[in-house]
Amino acid sequence: GDIDWNRVRADGIRFAYIKVSEGGDHVDENFYDNWEAAARAGVPRGAYHFMYWCRTAAEQALWYQLAVPQDKTQLPPVL
């Protein structure tokens, strides 16, 4: 859904993890909008992957890596 990232920041939230992917072939439809909006609002953010047993761990790690923009300020990945 829609997240008011400025409100998140104003409410004192110190960081956020945003769902990027699941399995080996799905990128969350809201990820890129939320990723950019959180950054604009000054909310430190990281991305998380929801693992399914439909693909190998290596395939899913690659899927995550391809989906997440390169950003030196992002938090460590979460599975």
PDB file of N, CA and C in Angstrom:
ATOM      1  N   GLY A   1       0.796  -1.180   0.000  1.00  0.00           N
ATOM      2  CA  GLY A   1       0.000   0.000   0.000  1.00  0.00           C
ATOM      3  C   GLY A   1       0.847   1.256   0.000  1.00  0.00           C
ATOM      4  N   ASP A   2       0.185   2.365   0.058  1.00  0.00           N
ATOM      5  CA  ASP A   2       0.863   3.658   0.074  1.00  0.00           C
ATOM      6  C   ASP A   2       1.392   3.958   1.470  1.00  0.00           C
ATOM      7  N   ILE A   3       2.634   4.367   1.527  1.00  0.00           N
ATOM      8  CA  ILE A   3       3.282   4.710   2.793  1.00  0.00           C
ATOM      9  C   ILE A   3       3.675   6.177   2.735  1.00  0.00           C
ATOM     10  N   ASP A   4       3.334   6.911   3.761  1.00  0.00           N
ATOM     11  CA  ASP A   4       3.734   8.309   3.869  1.00  0.00           C
ATOM     12  C   ASP A   4       5.090   8.329   4.576  1.00  0.00           C
ATOM     13  N   TRP A   5       6.156   8.305   3.800  1.00  0.00           N
ATOM     14  CA  TRP A   5       7.500   8.190   4.366  1.00  0.00           C
ATOM     15  C   TRP A   5       7.897   9.424   5.167  1.00  0.00           C
ATOM     16  N   ASN A   6       7.373  10.585   4.824  1.00  0.00           N
ATOM     17  CA  ASN A   6       7.643  11.772   5.638  1.00  0.00           C
ATOM     18  C   ASN A   6       7.026  11.611   7.020  1.00  0.00           C
ATOM     19  N   ARG A   7       5.851  11.033   7.080  1.00  0.00           N
ATOM     20  CA  ARG A   7       5.194  10.767   8.366  1.00  0.00           C
ATOM     21  C   ARG A   7       5.970   9.714   9.152  1.00  0.00           C
ATOM     22  N   VAL A   8       6.450   8.703   8.455  1.00  0.00           N
ATOM     23  CA  VAL A   8       7.263   7.666   9.100  1.00  0.00           C
ATOM     24  C   VAL A   8       8.453   8.325   9.793  1.00  0.00           C
ATOM     25  N   ARG A   9       9.143   9.181   9.073  1.00  0.00           N
ATOM     26  CA  ARG A   9      10.310   9.882   9.627  1.00  0.00           C
ATOM     27  C   ARG A   9       9.900  10.779  10.797  1.00  0.00           C
ATOM     28  N   ALA A  10       8.817  11.537  10.630  1.00  0.00           N
ATOM     29  CA  ALA A  10       8.344  12.455  11.672  1.00  0.00           C
ATOM     30  C   ALA A  10       7.927  11.707  12.932  1.00  0.00           C
ATOM     31  N   ASP A  11       7.457  10.479  12.780  1.00  0.00           N
ATOM     32  CA  ASP A  11       7.049   9.672  13.932  1.00  0.00           C
ATOM     33  C   ASP A  11       8.233   9.040  14.658  1.00  0.00           C
ATOM     34  N   GLY A  12       9.447   9.317  14.186  1.00  0.00           N
ATOM     35  CA  GLY A  12      10.634   8.853  14.893  1.00  0.00           C
ATOM     36  C   GLY A  12      11.122   7.469  14.508  1.00  0.00           C
ATOM     37  N   ILE A  13      10.590   6.911  13.435  1.00  0.00           N
ATOM     38  CA  ILE A  13      11.073   5.610  12.971  1.00  0.00           C
ATOM     39  C   ILE A  13      12.508   5.794  12.498  1.00  0.00           C
ATOM     40  N   ARG A  14      13.404   4.950  12.995  1.00  0.00           N
ATOM     41  CA  ARG A  14      14.828   5.148  12.742  1.00  0.00           C
ATOM     42  C   ARG A  14      15.330   4.469  11.477  1.00  0.00           C
ATOM     43  N   PHE A  15      14.618   3.438  10.992  1.00  0.00           N
ATOM     44  CA  PHE A  15      15.001   2.756   9.756  1.00  0.00           C
ATOM     45  C   PHE A  15      13.839   1.892   9.291  1.00  0.00           C
ATOM     46  N   ALA A  16      13.934   1.406   8.054  1.00  0.00           N
ATOM     47  CA  ALA A  16      12.881   0.538   7.515  1.00  0.00           C
ATOM     48  C   ALA A  16      13.500  -0.505   6.593  1.00  0.00           C
ATOM     49  N   TYR A  17      12.919  -1.688   6.616  1.00  0.00           N
ATOM     50  CA  TYR A  17      13.245  -2.717   5.632  1.00  0.00           C
ATOM     51  C   TYR A  17      12.063  -2.830   4.691  1.00  0.00           C
ATOM     52  N   ILE A  18      12.347  -2.813   3.409  1.00  0.00           N
ATOM     53  CA  ILE A  18      11.325  -2.797   2.374  1.00  0.00           C
ATOM     54  C   ILE A  18      11.417  -4.097   1.579  1.00  0.00           C
ATOM     55  N   LYS A  19      10.280  -4.758   1.418  1.00  0.00           N
ATOM     56  CA  LYS A  19      10.278  -6.014   0.667  1.00  0.00           C
ATOM     57  C   LYS A  19      10.631  -5.746  -0.785  1.00  0.00           C
ATOM     58  N   VAL A  20      11.653  -6.461  -1.265  1.00  0.00           N
ATOM     59  CA  VAL A  20      12.060  -6.320  -2.657  1.00  0.00           C
ATOM     60  C   VAL A  20      11.620  -7.502  -3.501  1.00  0.00           C
ATOM     61  N   SER A  21      11.742  -8.717  -2.963  1.00  0.00           N
ATOM     62  CA  SER A  21      11.542  -9.877  -3.822  1.00  0.00           C
ATOM     63  C   SER A  21      11.095 -11.082  -3.018  1.00  0.00           C
ATOM     64  N   GLU A  22      10.626 -12.086  -3.780  1.00  0.00           N
ATOM     65  CA  GLU A  22      10.333 -13.387  -3.187  1.00  0.00           C
ATOM     66  C   GLU A  22      10.555 -14.442  -4.249  1.00  0.00           C
ATOM     67  N   GLY A  23      10.931 -15.623  -3.778  1.00  0.00           N
ATOM     68  CA  GLY A  23      11.234 -16.698  -4.718  1.00  0.00           C
ATOM     69  C   GLY A  23      12.362 -16.299  -5.641  1.00  0.00           C
ATOM     70  N   GLY A  24      12.254 -16.727  -6.881  1.00  0.00           N
ATOM     71  CA  GLY A  24      13.302 -16.409  -7.837  1.00  0.00           C
ATOM     72  C   GLY A  24      12.807 -15.661  -9.044  1.00  0.00           C
ATOM     73  N   ASP A  25      11.554 -15.158  -8.967  1.00  0.00           N
ATOM     74  CA  ASP A  25      11.023 -14.502 -10.157  1.00  0.00           C
ATOM     75  C   ASP A  25      10.015 -13.392  -9.861  1.00  0.00           C
ATOM     76  N   HIS A  26       9.992 -12.907  -8.628  1.00  0.00           N
ATOM     77  CA  HIS A  26       9.016 -11.870  -8.287  1.00  0.00           C
ATOM     78  C   HIS A  26       9.703 -10.693  -7.608  1.00  0.00           C
ATOM     79  N   VAL A  27       9.460  -9.496  -8.128  1.00  0.00           N
ATOM     80  CA  VAL A  27       9.876  -8.254  -7.473  1.00  0.00           C
ATOM     81  C   VAL A  27       8.606  -7.560  -7.006  1.00  0.00           C
ATOM     82  N   ASP A  28       8.600  -7.132  -5.750  1.00  0.00           N
ATOM     83  CA  ASP A  28       7.420  -6.463  -5.200  1.00  0.00           C
ATOM     84  C   ASP A  28       7.089  -5.223  -6.028  1.00  0.00           C
ATOM     85  N   GLU A  29       5.822  -5.099  -6.382  1.00  0.00           N
ATOM     86  CA  GLU A  29       5.397  -4.014  -7.268  1.00  0.00           C
ATOM     87  C   GLU A  29       5.550  -2.623  -6.655  1.00  0.00           C
ATOM     88  N   ASN A  30       5.664  -2.527  -5.350  1.00  0.00           N
ATOM     89  CA  ASN A  30       5.822  -1.227  -4.688  1.00  0.00           C
ATOM     90  C   ASN A  30       7.260  -0.929  -4.273  1.00  0.00           C
ATOM     91  N   PHE A  31       8.159  -1.870  -4.508  1.00  0.00           N
ATOM     92  CA  PHE A  31       9.514  -1.723  -3.977  1.00  0.00           C
ATOM     93  C   PHE A  31      10.201  -0.443  -4.441  1.00  0.00           C
ATOM     94  N   TYR A  32      10.282  -0.227  -5.736  1.00  0.00           N
ATOM     95  CA  TYR A  32      11.071   0.908  -6.230  1.00  0.00           C
ATOM     96  C   TYR A  32      10.488   2.248  -5.795  1.00  0.00           C
ATOM     97  N   ASP A  33       9.171   2.365  -5.780  1.00  0.00           N
ATOM     98  CA  ASP A  33       8.544   3.597  -5.289  1.00  0.00           C
ATOM     99  C   ASP A  33       8.868   3.816  -3.816  1.00  0.00           C
ATOM    100  N   ASN A  34       8.728   2.766  -3.005  1.00  0.00           N
ATOM    101  CA  ASN A  34       9.016   2.888  -1.571  1.00  0.00           C
ATOM    102  C   ASN A  34      10.499   3.127  -1.314  1.00  0.00           C
ATOM    103  N   TRP A  35      11.353   2.478  -2.088  1.00  0.00           N
ATOM    104  CA  TRP A  35      12.805   2.627  -1.936  1.00  0.00           C
ATOM    105  C   TRP A  35      13.213   4.087  -2.122  1.00  0.00           C
ATOM    106  N   GLU A  36      12.724   4.694  -3.188  1.00  0.00           N
ATOM    107  CA  GLU A  36      13.062   6.085  -3.482  1.00  0.00           C
ATOM    108  C   GLU A  36      12.397   7.052  -2.505  1.00  0.00           C
ATOM    109  N   ALA A  37      11.145   6.803  -2.172  1.00  0.00           N
ATOM    110  CA  ALA A  37      10.422   7.701  -1.263  1.00  0.00           C
ATOM    111  C   ALA A  37      11.031   7.685   0.135  1.00  0.00           C
ATOM    112  N   ALA A  38      11.444   6.524   0.606  1.00  0.00           N
ATOM    113  CA  ALA A  38      12.089   6.440   1.920  1.00  0.00           C
ATOM    114  C   ALA A  38      13.388   7.241   1.919  1.00  0.00           C
ATOM    115  N   ALA A  39      14.152   7.127   0.854  1.00  0.00           N
ATOM    116  CA  ALA A  39      15.408   7.882   0.754  1.00  0.00           C
ATOM    117  C   ALA A  39      15.140   9.384   0.747  1.00  0.00           C
ATOM    118  N   ARG A  40      14.159   9.815  -0.023  1.00  0.00           N
ATOM    119  CA  ARG A  40      13.832  11.248  -0.077  1.00  0.00           C
ATOM    120  C   ARG A  40      13.404  11.780   1.283  1.00  0.00           C
ATOM    121  N   ALA A  41      12.736  10.938   2.065  1.00  0.00           N
ATOM    122  CA  ALA A  41      12.267  11.353   3.392  1.00  0.00           C
ATOM    123  C   ALA A  41      13.369  11.257   4.445  1.00  0.00           C
ATOM    124  N   GLY A  42      14.514  10.700   4.077  1.00  0.00           N
ATOM    125  CA  GLY A  42      15.610  10.580   5.029  1.00  0.00           C
ATOM    126  C   GLY A  42      15.494   9.392   5.964  1.00  0.00           C
ATOM    127  N   VAL A  43      14.747   8.375   5.555  1.00  0.00           N
ATOM    128  CA  VAL A  43      14.609   7.159   6.364  1.00  0.00           C
ATOM    129  C   VAL A  43      15.652   6.155   5.879  1.00  0.00           C
ATOM    130  N   PRO A  44      16.632   5.801   6.718  1.00  0.00           N
ATOM    131  CA  PRO A  44      17.580   4.766   6.318  1.00  0.00           C
ATOM    132  C   PRO A  44      16.820   3.482   5.986  1.00  0.00           C
ATOM    133  N   ARG A  45      17.222   2.820   4.886  1.00  0.00           N
ATOM    134  CA  ARG A  45      16.461   1.653   4.472  1.00  0.00           C
ATOM    135  C   ARG A  45      17.353   0.548   3.947  1.00  0.00           C
ATOM    136  N   GLY A  46      16.778  -0.646   4.068  1.00  0.00           N
ATOM    137  CA  GLY A  46      17.380  -1.840   3.510  1.00  0.00           C
ATOM    138  C   GLY A  46      16.296  -2.626   2.813  1.00  0.00           C
ATOM    139  N   ALA A  47      16.708  -3.643   2.082  1.00  0.00           N
ATOM    140  CA  ALA A  47      15.751  -4.471   1.354  1.00  0.00           C
ATOM    141  C   ALA A  47      15.746  -5.875   1.942  1.00  0.00           C
ATOM    142  N   TYR A  48      14.564  -6.510   1.892  1.00  0.00           N
ATOM    143  CA  TYR A  48      14.500  -7.904   2.334  1.00  0.00           C
ATOM    144  C   TYR A  48      13.881  -8.782   1.258  1.00  0.00           C
ATOM    145  N   HIS A  49      14.312 -10.042   1.274  1.00  0.00           N
ATOM    146  CA  HIS A  49      13.841 -11.059   0.335  1.00  0.00           C
ATOM    147  C   HIS A  49      13.055 -12.096   1.112  1.00  0.00           C
ATOM    148  N   PHE A  50      11.911 -12.500   0.569  1.00  0.00           N
ATOM    149  CA  PHE A  50      11.099 -13.563   1.153  1.00  0.00           C
ATOM    150  C   PHE A  50      11.419 -14.834   0.386  1.00  0.00           C
ATOM    151  N   MET A  51      12.026 -15.795   1.080  1.00  0.00           N
ATOM    152  CA  MET A  51      12.489 -17.014   0.417  1.00  0.00           C
ATOM    153  C   MET A  51      11.380 -18.052   0.304  1.00  0.00           C
ATOM    154  N   TYR A  52      11.301 -18.657  -0.876  1.00  0.00           N
ATOM    155  CA  TYR A  52      10.456 -19.828  -1.111  1.00  0.00           C
ATOM    156  C   TYR A  52      11.376 -20.988  -1.455  1.00  0.00           C
ATOM    157  N   TRP A  53      10.932 -22.165  -1.224  1.00  0.00           N
ATOM    158  CA  TRP A  53      11.756 -23.347  -1.497  1.00  0.00           C
ATOM    159  C   TRP A  53      11.603 -23.803  -2.945  1.00  0.00           C
ATOM    160  N   CYS A  54      11.110 -22.939  -3.805  1.00  0.00           N
ATOM    161  CA  CYS A  54      10.901 -23.267  -5.217  1.00  0.00           C
ATOM    162  C   CYS A  54      12.177 -23.125  -6.046  1.00  0.00           C
ATOM    163  N   ARG A  55      13.145 -22.391  -5.533  1.00  0.00           N
ATOM    164  CA  ARG A  55      14.413 -22.157  -6.234  1.00  0.00           C
ATOM    165  C   ARG A  55      15.556 -22.354  -5.248  1.00  0.00           C
ATOM    166  N   THR A  56      16.751 -22.557  -5.784  1.00  0.00           N
ATOM    167  CA  THR A  56      17.903 -22.717  -4.901  1.00  0.00           C
ATOM    168  C   THR A  56      18.222 -21.388  -4.216  1.00  0.00           C
ATOM    169  N   ALA A  57      18.944 -21.489  -3.118  1.00  0.00           N
ATOM    170  CA  ALA A  57      19.361 -20.281  -2.400  1.00  0.00           C
ATOM    171  C   ALA A  57      20.217 -19.393  -3.300  1.00  0.00           C
ATOM    172  N   ALA A  58      21.084 -19.996  -4.096  1.00  0.00           N
ATOM    173  CA  ALA A  58      21.952 -19.225  -4.988  1.00  0.00           C
ATOM    174  C   ALA A  58      21.134 -18.448  -6.021  1.00  0.00           C
ATOM    175  N   GLU A  59      20.105 -19.089  -6.591  1.00  0.00           N
ATOM    176  CA  GLU A  59      19.254 -18.399  -7.566  1.00  0.00           C
ATOM    177  C   GLU A  59      18.529 -17.219  -6.925  1.00  0.00           C
ATOM    178  N   GLN A  60      18.050 -17.422  -5.710  1.00  0.00           N
ATOM    179  CA  GLN A  60      17.309 -16.361  -5.032  1.00  0.00           C
ATOM    180  C   GLN A  60      18.229 -15.223  -4.602  1.00  0.00           C
ATOM    181  N   ALA A  61      19.441 -15.561  -4.194  1.00  0.00           N
ATOM    182  CA  ALA A  61      20.405 -14.515  -3.838  1.00  0.00           C
ATOM    183  C   ALA A  61      20.739 -13.664  -5.062  1.00  0.00           C
ATOM    184  N   LEU A  62      20.895 -14.301  -6.202  1.00  0.00           N
ATOM    185  CA  LEU A  62      21.162 -13.564  -7.434  1.00  0.00           C
ATOM    186  C   LEU A  62      19.972 -12.685  -7.802  1.00  0.00           C
ATOM    187  N   TRP A  63      18.765 -13.216  -7.653  1.00  0.00           N
ATOM    188  CA  TRP A  63      17.549 -12.446  -7.950  1.00  0.00           C
ATOM    189  C   TRP A  63      17.501 -11.186  -7.088  1.00  0.00           C
ATOM    190  N   TYR A  64      17.803 -11.347  -5.797  1.00  0.00           N
ATOM    191  CA  TYR A  64      17.847 -10.211  -4.870  1.00  0.00           C
ATOM    192  C   TYR A  64      18.885  -9.190  -5.345  1.00  0.00           C
ATOM    193  N   GLN A  65      20.061  -9.680  -5.635  1.00  0.00           N
ATOM    194  CA  GLN A  65      21.159  -8.800  -6.032  1.00  0.00           C
ATOM    195  C   GLN A  65      20.821  -8.002  -7.293  1.00  0.00           C
ATOM    196  N   LEU A  66      20.157  -8.641  -8.235  1.00  0.00           N
ATOM    197  CA  LEU A  66      19.785  -7.956  -9.473  1.00  0.00           C
ATOM    198  C   LEU A  66      18.678  -6.923  -9.260  1.00  0.00           C
ATOM    199  N   ALA A  67      17.824  -7.158  -8.275  1.00  0.00           N
ATOM    200  CA  ALA A  67      16.662  -6.290  -8.062  1.00  0.00           C
ATOM    201  C   ALA A  67      16.964  -5.051  -7.227  1.00  0.00           C
ATOM    202  N   VAL A  68      17.923  -5.139  -6.321  1.00  0.00           N
ATOM    203  CA  VAL A  68      18.181  -4.029  -5.398  1.00  0.00           C
ATOM    204  C   VAL A  68      19.177  -3.042  -6.019  1.00  0.00           C
ATOM    205  N   PRO A  69      18.810  -1.772  -6.090  1.00  0.00           N
ATOM    206  CA  PRO A  69      19.741  -0.771  -6.623  1.00  0.00           C
ATOM    207  C   PRO A  69      21.017  -0.698  -5.771  1.00  0.00           C
ATOM    208  N   GLN A  70      22.122  -0.433  -6.417  1.00  0.00           N
ATOM    209  CA  GLN A  70      23.380  -0.252  -5.701  1.00  0.00           C
ATOM    210  C   GLN A  70      23.333   1.077  -4.957  1.00  0.00           C
ATOM    211  N   ASP A  71      23.531   1.016  -3.657  1.00  0.00           N
ATOM    212  CA  ASP A  71      23.442   2.209  -2.824  1.00  0.00           C
ATOM    213  C   ASP A  71      24.315   1.987  -1.598  1.00  0.00           C
ATOM    214  N   LYS A  72      25.349   2.775  -1.465  1.00  0.00           N
ATOM    215  CA  LYS A  72      26.293   2.599  -0.357  1.00  0.00           C
ATOM    216  C   LYS A  72      25.678   2.881   1.002  1.00  0.00           C
ATOM    217  N   THR A  73      24.543   3.560   1.033  1.00  0.00           N
ATOM    218  CA  THR A  73      23.936   3.907   2.321  1.00  0.00           C
ATOM    219  C   THR A  73      22.918   2.879   2.803  1.00  0.00           C
ATOM    220  N   GLN A  74      22.614   1.869   1.982  1.00  0.00           N
ATOM    221  CA  GLN A  74      21.577   0.911   2.377  1.00  0.00           C
ATOM    222  C   GLN A  74      22.031   0.025   3.528  1.00  0.00           C
ATOM    223  N   LEU A  75      21.054  -0.445   4.279  1.00  0.00           N
ATOM    224  CA  LEU A  75      21.309  -1.368   5.378  1.00  0.00           C
ATOM    225  C   LEU A  75      21.625  -2.750   4.812  1.00  0.00           C
ATOM    226  N   PRO A  76      22.217  -3.642   5.624  1.00  0.00           N
ATOM    227  CA  PRO A  76      22.541  -4.987   5.138  1.00  0.00           C
ATOM    228  C   PRO A  76      21.285  -5.736   4.679  1.00  0.00           C
ATOM    229  N   PRO A  77      21.452  -6.671   3.741  1.00  0.00           N
ATOM    230  CA  PRO A  77      20.305  -7.443   3.262  1.00  0.00           C
ATOM    231  C   PRO A  77      19.713  -8.325   4.351  1.00  0.00           C
ATOM    232  N   VAL A  78      18.415  -8.618   4.199  1.00  0.00           N
ATOM    233  CA  VAL A  78      17.707  -9.486   5.141  1.00  0.00           C
ATOM    234  C   VAL A  78      16.965 -10.550   4.342  1.00  0.00           C
ATOM    235  N   LEU A  79      16.989 -11.757   4.880  1.00  0.00           N
ATOM    236  CA  LEU A  79      16.268 -12.878   4.270  1.00  0.00           C
ATOM    237  C   LEU A  79      15.080 -13.209   5.126  1.00  0.00           C
TER     238      LEU A  79
END
